[in-house]
PDB file of C-alpha atoms in Angstrom:
ATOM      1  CA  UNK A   1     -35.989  71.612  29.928  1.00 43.00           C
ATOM      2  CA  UNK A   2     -39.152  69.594  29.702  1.00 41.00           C
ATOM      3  CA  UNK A   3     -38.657  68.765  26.123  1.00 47.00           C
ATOM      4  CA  UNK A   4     -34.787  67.436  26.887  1.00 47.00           C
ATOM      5  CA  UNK A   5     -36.809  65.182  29.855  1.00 40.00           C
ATOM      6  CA  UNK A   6     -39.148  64.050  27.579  1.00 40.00           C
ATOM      7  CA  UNK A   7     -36.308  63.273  24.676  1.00 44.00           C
ATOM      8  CA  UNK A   8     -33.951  61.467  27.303  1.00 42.00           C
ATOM      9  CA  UNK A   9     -37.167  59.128  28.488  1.00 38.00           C
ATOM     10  CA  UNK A  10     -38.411  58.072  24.925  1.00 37.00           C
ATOM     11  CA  UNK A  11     -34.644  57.609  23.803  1.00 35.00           C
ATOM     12  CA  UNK A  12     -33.738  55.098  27.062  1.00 36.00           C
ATOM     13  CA  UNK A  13     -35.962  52.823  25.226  1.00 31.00           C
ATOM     14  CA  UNK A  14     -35.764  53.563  21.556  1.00 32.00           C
ATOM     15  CA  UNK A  15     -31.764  54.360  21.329  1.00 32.00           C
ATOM     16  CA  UNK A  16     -30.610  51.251  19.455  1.00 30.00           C
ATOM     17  CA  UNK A  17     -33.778  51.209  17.057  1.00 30.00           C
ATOM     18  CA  UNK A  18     -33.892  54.688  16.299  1.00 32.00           C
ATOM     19  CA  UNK A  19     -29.896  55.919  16.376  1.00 52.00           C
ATOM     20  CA  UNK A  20     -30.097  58.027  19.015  1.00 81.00           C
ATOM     21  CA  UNK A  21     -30.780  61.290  20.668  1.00 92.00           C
ATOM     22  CA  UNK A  22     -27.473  62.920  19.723  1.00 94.00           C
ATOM     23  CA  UNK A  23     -27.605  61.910  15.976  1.00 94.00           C
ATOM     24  CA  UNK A  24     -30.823  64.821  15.625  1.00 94.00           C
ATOM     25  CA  UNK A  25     -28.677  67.503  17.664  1.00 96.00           C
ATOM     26  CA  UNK A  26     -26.089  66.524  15.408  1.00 96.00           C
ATOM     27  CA  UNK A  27     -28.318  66.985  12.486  1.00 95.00           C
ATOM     28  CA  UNK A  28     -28.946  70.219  13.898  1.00 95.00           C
ATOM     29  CA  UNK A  29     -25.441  71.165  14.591  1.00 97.00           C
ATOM     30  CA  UNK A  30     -24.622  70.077  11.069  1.00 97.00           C
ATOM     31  CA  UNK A  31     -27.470  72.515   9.306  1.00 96.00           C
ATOM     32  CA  UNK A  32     -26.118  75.523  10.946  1.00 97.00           C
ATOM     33  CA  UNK A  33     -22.670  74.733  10.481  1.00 98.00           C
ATOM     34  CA  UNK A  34     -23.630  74.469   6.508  1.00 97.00           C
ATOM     35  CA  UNK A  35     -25.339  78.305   7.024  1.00 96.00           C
ATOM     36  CA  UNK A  36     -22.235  79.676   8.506  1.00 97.00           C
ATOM     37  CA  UNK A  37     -20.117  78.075   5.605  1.00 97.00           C
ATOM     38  CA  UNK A  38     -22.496  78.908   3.132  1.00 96.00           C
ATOM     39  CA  UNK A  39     -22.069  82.151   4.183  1.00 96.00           C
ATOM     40  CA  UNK A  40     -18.518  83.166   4.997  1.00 97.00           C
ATOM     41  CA  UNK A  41     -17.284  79.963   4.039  1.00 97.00           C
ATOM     42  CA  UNK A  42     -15.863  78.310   0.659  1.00 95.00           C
ATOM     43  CA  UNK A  43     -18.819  76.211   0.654  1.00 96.00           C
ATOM     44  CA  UNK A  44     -17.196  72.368   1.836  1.00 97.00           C
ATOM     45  CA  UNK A  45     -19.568  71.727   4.736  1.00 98.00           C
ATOM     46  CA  UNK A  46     -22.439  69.318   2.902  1.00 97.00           C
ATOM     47  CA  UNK A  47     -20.557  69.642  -0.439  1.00 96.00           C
ATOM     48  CA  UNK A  48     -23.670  68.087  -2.200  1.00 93.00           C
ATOM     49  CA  UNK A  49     -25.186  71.287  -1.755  1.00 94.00           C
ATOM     50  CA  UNK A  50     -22.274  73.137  -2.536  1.00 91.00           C
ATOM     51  CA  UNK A  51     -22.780  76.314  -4.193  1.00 90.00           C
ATOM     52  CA  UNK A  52     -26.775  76.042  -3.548  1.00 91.00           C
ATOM     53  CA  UNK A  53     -29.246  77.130  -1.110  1.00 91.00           C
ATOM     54  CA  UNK A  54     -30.458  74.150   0.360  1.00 90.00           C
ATOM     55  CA  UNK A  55     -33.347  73.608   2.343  1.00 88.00           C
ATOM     56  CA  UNK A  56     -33.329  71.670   5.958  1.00 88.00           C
ATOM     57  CA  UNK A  57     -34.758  68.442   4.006  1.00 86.00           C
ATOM     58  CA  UNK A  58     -32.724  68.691   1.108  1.00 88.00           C
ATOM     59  CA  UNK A  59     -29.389  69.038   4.152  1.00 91.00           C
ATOM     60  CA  UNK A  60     -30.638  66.197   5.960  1.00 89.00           C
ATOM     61  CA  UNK A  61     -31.321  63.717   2.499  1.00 88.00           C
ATOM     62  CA  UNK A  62     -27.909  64.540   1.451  1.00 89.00           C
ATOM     63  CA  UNK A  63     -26.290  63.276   4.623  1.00 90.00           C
ATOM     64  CA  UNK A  64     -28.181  60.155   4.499  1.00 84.00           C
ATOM     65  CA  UNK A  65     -29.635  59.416   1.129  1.00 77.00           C
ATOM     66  CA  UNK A  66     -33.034  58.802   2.979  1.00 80.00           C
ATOM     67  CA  UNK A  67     -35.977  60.678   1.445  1.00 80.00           C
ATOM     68  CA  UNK A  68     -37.137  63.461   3.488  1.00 80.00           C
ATOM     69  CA  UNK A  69     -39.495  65.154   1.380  1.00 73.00           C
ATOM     70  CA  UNK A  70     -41.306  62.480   2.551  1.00 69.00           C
ATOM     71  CA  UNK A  71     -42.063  64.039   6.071  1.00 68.00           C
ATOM     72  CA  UNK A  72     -44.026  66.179   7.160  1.00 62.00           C
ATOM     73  CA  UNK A  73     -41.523  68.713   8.071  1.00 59.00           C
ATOM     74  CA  UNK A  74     -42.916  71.795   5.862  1.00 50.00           C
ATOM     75  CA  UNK A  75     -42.959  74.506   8.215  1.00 55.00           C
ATOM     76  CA  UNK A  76     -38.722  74.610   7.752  1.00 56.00           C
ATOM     77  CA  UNK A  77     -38.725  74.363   4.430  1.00 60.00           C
ATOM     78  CA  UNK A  78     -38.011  78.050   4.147  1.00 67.00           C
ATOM     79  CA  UNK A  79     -36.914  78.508   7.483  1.00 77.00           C
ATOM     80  CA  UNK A  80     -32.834  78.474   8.069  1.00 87.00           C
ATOM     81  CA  UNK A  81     -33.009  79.468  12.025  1.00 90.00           C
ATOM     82  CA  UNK A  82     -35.263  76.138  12.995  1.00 90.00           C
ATOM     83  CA  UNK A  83     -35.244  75.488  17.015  1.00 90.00           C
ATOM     84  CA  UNK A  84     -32.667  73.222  18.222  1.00 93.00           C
ATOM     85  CA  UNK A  85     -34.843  71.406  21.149  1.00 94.00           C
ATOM     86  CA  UNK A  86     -38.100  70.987  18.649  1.00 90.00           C
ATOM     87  CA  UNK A  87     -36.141  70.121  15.375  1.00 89.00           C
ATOM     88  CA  UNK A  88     -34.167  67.359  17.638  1.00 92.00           C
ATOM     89  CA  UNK A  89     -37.557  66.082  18.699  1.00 91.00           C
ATOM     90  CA  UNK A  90     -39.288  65.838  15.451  1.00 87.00           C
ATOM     91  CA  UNK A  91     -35.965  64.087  14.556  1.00 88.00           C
ATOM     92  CA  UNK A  92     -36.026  62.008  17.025  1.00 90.00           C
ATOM     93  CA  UNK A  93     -39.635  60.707  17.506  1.00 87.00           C
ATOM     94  CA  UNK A  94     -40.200  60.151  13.834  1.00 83.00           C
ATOM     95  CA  UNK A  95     -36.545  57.705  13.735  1.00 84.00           C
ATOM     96  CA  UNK A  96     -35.058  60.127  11.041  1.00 83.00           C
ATOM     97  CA  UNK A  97     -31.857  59.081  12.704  1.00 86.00           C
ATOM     98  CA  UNK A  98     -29.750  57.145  10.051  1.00 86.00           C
ATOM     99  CA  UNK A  99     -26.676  56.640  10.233  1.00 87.00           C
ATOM    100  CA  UNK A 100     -24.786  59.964   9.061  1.00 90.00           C
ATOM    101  CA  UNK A 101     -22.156  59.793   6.274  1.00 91.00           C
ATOM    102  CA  UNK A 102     -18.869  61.781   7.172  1.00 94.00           C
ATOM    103  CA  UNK A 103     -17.532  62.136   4.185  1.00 94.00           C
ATOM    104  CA  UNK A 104     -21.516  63.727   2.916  1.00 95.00           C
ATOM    105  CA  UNK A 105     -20.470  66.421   5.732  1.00 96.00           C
ATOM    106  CA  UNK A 106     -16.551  67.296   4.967  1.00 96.00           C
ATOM    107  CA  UNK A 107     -15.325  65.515   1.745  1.00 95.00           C
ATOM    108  CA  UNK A 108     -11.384  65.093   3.388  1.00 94.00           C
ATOM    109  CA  UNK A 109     -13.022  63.242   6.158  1.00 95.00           C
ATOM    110  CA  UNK A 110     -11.525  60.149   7.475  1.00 94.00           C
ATOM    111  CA  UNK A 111     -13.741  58.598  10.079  1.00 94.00           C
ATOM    112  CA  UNK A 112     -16.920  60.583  12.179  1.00 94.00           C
ATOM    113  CA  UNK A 113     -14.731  61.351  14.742  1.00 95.00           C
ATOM    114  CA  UNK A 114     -12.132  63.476  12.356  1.00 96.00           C
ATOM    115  CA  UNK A 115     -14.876  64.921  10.613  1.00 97.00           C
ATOM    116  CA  UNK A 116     -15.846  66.444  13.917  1.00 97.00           C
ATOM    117  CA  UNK A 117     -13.006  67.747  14.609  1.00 97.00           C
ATOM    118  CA  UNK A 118     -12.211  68.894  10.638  1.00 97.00           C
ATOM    119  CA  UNK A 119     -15.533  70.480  10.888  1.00 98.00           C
ATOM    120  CA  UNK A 120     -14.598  72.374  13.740  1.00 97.00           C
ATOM    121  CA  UNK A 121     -11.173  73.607  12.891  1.00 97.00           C
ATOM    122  CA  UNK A 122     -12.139  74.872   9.680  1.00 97.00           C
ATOM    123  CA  UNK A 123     -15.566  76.596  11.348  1.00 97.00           C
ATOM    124  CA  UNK A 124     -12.769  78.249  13.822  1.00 96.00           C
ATOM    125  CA  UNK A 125     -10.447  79.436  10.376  1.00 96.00           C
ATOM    126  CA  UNK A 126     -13.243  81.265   8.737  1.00 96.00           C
ATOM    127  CA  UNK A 127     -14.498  82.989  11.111  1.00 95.00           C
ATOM    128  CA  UNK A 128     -10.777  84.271  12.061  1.00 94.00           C
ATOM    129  CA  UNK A 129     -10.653  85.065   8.382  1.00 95.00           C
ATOM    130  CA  UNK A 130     -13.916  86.613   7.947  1.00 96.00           C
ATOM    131  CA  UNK A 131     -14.416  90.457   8.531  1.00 96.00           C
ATOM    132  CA  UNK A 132     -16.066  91.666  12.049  1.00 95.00           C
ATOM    133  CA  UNK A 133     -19.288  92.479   9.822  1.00 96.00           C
ATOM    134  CA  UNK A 134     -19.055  89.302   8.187  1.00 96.00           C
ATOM    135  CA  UNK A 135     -18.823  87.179  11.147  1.00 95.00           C
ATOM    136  CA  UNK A 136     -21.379  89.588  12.640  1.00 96.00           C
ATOM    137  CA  UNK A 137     -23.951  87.881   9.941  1.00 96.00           C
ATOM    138  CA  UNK A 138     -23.734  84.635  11.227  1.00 96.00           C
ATOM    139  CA  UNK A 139     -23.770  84.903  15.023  1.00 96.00           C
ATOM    140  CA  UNK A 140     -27.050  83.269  15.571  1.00 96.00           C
ATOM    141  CA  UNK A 141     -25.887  80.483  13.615  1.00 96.00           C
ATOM    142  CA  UNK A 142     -22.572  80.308  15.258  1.00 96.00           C
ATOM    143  CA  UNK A 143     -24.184  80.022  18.592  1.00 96.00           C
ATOM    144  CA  UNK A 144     -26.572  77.495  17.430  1.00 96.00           C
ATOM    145  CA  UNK A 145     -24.347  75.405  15.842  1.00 97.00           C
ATOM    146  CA  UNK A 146     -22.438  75.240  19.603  1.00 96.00           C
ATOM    147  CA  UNK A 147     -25.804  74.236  21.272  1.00 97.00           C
ATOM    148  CA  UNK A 148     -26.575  72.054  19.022  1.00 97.00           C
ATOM    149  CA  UNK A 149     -22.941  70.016  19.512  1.00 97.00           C
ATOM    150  CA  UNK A 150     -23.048  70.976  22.787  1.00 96.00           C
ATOM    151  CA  UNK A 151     -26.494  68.671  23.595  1.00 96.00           C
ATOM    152  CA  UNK A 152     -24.946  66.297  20.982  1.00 96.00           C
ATOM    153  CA  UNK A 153     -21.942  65.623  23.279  1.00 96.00           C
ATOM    154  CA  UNK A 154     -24.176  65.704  26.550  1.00 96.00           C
ATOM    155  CA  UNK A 155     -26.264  63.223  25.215  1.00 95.00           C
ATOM    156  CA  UNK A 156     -23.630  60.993  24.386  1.00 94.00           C
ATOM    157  CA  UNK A 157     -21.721  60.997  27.577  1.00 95.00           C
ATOM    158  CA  UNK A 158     -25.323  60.072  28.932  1.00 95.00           C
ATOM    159  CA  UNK A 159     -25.398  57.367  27.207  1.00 93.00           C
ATOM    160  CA  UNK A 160     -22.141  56.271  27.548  1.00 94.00           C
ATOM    161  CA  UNK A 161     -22.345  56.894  31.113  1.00 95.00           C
ATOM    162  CA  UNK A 162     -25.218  54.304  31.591  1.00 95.00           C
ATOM    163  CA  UNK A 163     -23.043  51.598  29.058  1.00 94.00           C
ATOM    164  CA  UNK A 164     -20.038  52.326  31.751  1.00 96.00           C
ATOM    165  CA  UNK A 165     -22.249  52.723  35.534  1.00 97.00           C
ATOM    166  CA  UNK A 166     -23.794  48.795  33.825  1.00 96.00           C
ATOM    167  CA  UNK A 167     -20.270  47.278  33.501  1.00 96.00           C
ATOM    168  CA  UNK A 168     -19.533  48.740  36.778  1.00 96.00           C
ATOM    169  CA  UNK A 169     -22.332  47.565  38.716  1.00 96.00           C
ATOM    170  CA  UNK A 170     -21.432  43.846  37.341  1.00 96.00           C
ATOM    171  CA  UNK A 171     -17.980  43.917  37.982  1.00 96.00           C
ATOM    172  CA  UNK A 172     -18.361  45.058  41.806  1.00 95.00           C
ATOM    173  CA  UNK A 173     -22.149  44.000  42.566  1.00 95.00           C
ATOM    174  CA  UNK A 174     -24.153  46.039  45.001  1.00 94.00           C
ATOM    175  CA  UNK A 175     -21.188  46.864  47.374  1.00 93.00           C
ATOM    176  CA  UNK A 176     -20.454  50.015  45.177  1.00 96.00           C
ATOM    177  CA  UNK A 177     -22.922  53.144  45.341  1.00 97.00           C
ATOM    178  CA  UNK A 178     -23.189  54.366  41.823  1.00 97.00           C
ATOM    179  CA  UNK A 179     -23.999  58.020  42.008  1.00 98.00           C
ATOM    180  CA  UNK A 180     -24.754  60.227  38.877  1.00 98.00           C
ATOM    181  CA  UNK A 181     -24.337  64.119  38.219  1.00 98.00           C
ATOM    182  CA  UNK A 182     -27.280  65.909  35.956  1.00 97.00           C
ATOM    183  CA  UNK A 183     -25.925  67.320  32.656  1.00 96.00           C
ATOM    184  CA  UNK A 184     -28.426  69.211  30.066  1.00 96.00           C
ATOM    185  CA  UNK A 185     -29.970  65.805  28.856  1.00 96.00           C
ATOM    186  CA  UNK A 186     -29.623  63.645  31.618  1.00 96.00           C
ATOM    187  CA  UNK A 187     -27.525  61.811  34.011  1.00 97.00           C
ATOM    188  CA  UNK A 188     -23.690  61.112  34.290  1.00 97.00           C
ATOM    189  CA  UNK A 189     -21.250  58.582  36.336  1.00 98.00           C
ATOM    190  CA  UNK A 190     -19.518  60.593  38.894  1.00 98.00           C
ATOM    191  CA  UNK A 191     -16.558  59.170  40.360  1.00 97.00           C
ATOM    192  CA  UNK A 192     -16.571  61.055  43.912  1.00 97.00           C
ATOM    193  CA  UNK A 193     -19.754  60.634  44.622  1.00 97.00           C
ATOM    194  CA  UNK A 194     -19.632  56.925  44.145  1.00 97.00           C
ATOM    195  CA  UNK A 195     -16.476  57.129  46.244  1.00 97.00           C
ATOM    196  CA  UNK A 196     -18.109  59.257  48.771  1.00 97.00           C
ATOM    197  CA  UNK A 197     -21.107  57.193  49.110  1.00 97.00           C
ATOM    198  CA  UNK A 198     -19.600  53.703  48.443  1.00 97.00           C
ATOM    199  CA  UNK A 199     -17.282  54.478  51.843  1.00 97.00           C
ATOM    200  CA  UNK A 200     -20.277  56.277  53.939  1.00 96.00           C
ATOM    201  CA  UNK A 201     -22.331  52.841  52.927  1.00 95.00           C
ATOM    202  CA  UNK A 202     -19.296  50.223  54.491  1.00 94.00           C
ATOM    203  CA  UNK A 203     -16.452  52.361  56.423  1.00 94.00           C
ATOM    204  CA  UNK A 204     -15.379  49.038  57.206  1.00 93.00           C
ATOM    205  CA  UNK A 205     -14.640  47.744  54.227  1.00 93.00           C
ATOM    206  CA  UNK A 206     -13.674  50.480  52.186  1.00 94.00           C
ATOM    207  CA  UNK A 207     -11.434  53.692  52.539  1.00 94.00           C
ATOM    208  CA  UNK A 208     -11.499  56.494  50.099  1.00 95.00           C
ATOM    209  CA  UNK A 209      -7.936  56.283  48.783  1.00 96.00           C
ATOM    210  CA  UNK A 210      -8.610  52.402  47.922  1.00 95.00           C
ATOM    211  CA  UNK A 211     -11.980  52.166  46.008  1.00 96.00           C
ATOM    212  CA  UNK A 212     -11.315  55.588  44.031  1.00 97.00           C
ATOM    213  CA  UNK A 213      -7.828  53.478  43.013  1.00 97.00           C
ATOM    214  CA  UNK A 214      -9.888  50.118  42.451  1.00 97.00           C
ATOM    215  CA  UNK A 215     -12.993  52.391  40.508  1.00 97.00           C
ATOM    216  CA  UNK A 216     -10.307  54.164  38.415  1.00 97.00           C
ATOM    217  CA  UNK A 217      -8.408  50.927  37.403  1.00 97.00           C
ATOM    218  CA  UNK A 218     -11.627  49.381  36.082  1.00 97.00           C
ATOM    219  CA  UNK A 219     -12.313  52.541  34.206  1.00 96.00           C
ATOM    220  CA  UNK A 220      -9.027  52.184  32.517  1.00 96.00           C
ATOM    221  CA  UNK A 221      -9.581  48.777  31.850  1.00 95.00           C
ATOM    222  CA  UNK A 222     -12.944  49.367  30.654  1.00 95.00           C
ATOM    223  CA  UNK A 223     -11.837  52.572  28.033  1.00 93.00           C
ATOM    224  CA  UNK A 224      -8.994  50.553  27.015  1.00 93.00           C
ATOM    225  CA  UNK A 225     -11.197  47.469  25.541  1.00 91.00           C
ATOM    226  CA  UNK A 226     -12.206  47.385  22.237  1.00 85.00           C
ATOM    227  CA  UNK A 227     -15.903  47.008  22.027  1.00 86.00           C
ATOM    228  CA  UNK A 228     -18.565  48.719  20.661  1.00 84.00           C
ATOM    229  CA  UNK A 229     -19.559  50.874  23.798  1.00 83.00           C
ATOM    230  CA  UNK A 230     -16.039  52.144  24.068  1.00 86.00           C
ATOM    231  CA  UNK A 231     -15.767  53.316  20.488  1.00 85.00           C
ATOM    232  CA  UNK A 232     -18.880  56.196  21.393  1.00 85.00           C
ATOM    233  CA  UNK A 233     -15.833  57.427  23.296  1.00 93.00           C
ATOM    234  CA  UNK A 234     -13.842  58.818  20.143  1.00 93.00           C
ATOM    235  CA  UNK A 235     -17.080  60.561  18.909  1.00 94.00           C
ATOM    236  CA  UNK A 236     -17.014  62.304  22.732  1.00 95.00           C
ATOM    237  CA  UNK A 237     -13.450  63.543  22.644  1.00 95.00           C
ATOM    238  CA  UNK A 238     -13.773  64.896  19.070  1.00 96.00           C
ATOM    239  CA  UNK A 239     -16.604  66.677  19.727  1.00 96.00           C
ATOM    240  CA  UNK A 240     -14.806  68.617  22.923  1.00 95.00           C
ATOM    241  CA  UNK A 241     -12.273  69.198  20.349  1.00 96.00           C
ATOM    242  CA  UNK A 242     -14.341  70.745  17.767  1.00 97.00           C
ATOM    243  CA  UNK A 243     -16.268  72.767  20.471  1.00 96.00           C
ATOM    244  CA  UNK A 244     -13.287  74.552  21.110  1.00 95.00           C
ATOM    245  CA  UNK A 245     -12.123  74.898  17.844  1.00 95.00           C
ATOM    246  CA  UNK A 246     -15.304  76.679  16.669  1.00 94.00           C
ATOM    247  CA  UNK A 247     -14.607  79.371  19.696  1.00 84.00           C
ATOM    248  CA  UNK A 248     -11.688  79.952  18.521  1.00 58.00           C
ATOM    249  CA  UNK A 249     -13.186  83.725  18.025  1.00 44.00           C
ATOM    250  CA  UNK A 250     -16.311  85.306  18.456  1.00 38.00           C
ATOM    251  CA  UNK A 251     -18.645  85.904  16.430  1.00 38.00           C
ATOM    252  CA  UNK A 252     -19.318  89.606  17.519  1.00 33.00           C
ATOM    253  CA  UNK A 253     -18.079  92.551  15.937  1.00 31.00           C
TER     254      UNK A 253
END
C-alpha cells in the first residue's frame, strides 16, 4: 500500500509529462495477458512476438517502438512472473509510459477502448476452451493479469475523478462539499457524501432531493461533452467490460 501512495503522489504532478500511472499497470496487465495467450492461446495478444518467447523488454518495445534495452531493467529479463506494484513503479518513475499502440496488442483492434474489451473476451474464450490442467498452468498469470487491469482502472477513475470534482467545484463554487471515497490508488468523487455534507454545511439552502438532482444534471452534462477529460471515460467502461470478460471462468482445476 505504501508503494500505490507513493505512485499516486509522484503521478499528481508528473501525469501529463509522463502518461500516467495506469499506462505501467496496463503494461503489466498486457505482459501477462501475452503469457496466458502464449500459453493456451493462438498466440494474437502482442502479435509481433507471435510464435516467440519474448522477454518483458522485448513486450514492452513492441507496443511502443521505444527502445527498452536501453534500461536498466535486467533483473526481468528472464523473469515472466515480475511484481505488479514494483514493475508499475519502475515504469512509472523512469517515464516509460508512451503512448501504447492498440493494434501492437490485438491486430483486429479498432480504437484502445475495443482492444480492451477484444482483449478480454478472447482471454475469457480460451480459457473456457482450454482443459482444467491447461488453465491450471496459467492461474498466476490469470490473476495477475486482473490486478494489473484492476489498478489500471482504479487509477484512472482517480484521475478522472479529480478532472470531474475540478469542473464541479467551478461550476458551483465553495457552496458544494466535495467528498471523496479511497479506492486502491487513491481518491474518488462520491456523490452522497457530497450530498450529505453539502446539506449538513447549509440546511437552509439546500435539501437532499434538490442538490443530488442539480449534482447529477451537471454530471450528465459534464460526461456528455466532448473534451479530452471525458474521452478517459471510454477507456474506464471498457476496462469493467474486459474485467468481467476475463472471469468468465476460473482458472482452477
Amino acid at each position: 500500500m505504501r508503494i500505490v501512495i507513493y505512485l499516486l503522489i509522484v503521478w499528481l504532478s508528473a501525469f501529463a509529462e509522463a502518461g500516467g500511472l495506469s499506462n505501467a499497470y496496463e503494461r503489466l496487465w498486457i505482459w501477462y495477458a501475452y503469457q496466458i495467450d502464449r500459453t493456451i492461446g493462438s498466440g494474437l495478444i502482442v502479435p509481433g512476438c507471435a510464435g516467440k518467447d519474448c522477454t518483458f523488454t522485448e513486450v514492452m518495445s513492441s507496443l511502443d517502438n521505444a527502445d527498452w534495452s536501453a534500461t536498466p531493467w535486467l533483473e526481468n529479463e528472464g523473469n515472466k512472473t515480475p511484481d505488479i506494484e514494483e514493475t508499475a513503479k519502475f515504469i512509472f518513475e523512469n517515464s516509460w509510459t508512451n503512448n501504447i499502440r492498440p493494434w501492437r496488442i490485438f491486430a483486429a483492434a479498432q480504437g484502445y477502448p475495443d482492444m480492451l474489451e477484444k482483449v478480454g473476451t478472447y482471454l475469457g474464450q480460451i480459457k473456457i476452451l482450454a482443459s482444467p490442467e491447461k488453465r491450471a498452468t496459467v492461474a498466476f498469470a490469470d490473476n495477475a493479469a486482473s490486478i494489473a487491469l484492476a489498478q489500471a482502472l482504479a487509477s484512472r477513475k482517480v484521475e478522472y475523478s479529480d478532472f470531474f470534482m475540478r469542473a464541479l467545484r467551478e461550476e458551483f463554487g465553495s457552496a458544494v462539499k466535495v467528498k471523496t471515497v479511497p479506492n486502491s490508488i487513491g481518491e474518488v468523487y462520491d456523490l452522497q457524501a457530497t450530498v450529505e455534507a453539502t446539506v449538513a454545511a447549509n440546511p437552509q439552502r439546500f435539501d437532499p432531493a434538490s442538490i443530488k438532482r442539480d449534482l447529477e444534471d451537471f454530471q450528465g452534462r459534464y460526461e456528455s461533452a466532448d473534451t479530452t477529460e471525458t474521452r478517459h471515460l471510454a477507456p474506464i467502461r471498457s476496462m469493467d467490460v474486459s474485467l468481467n470478460r476475463m472471469g468468465i471462468i476460473s482458472c482452477s482445476p
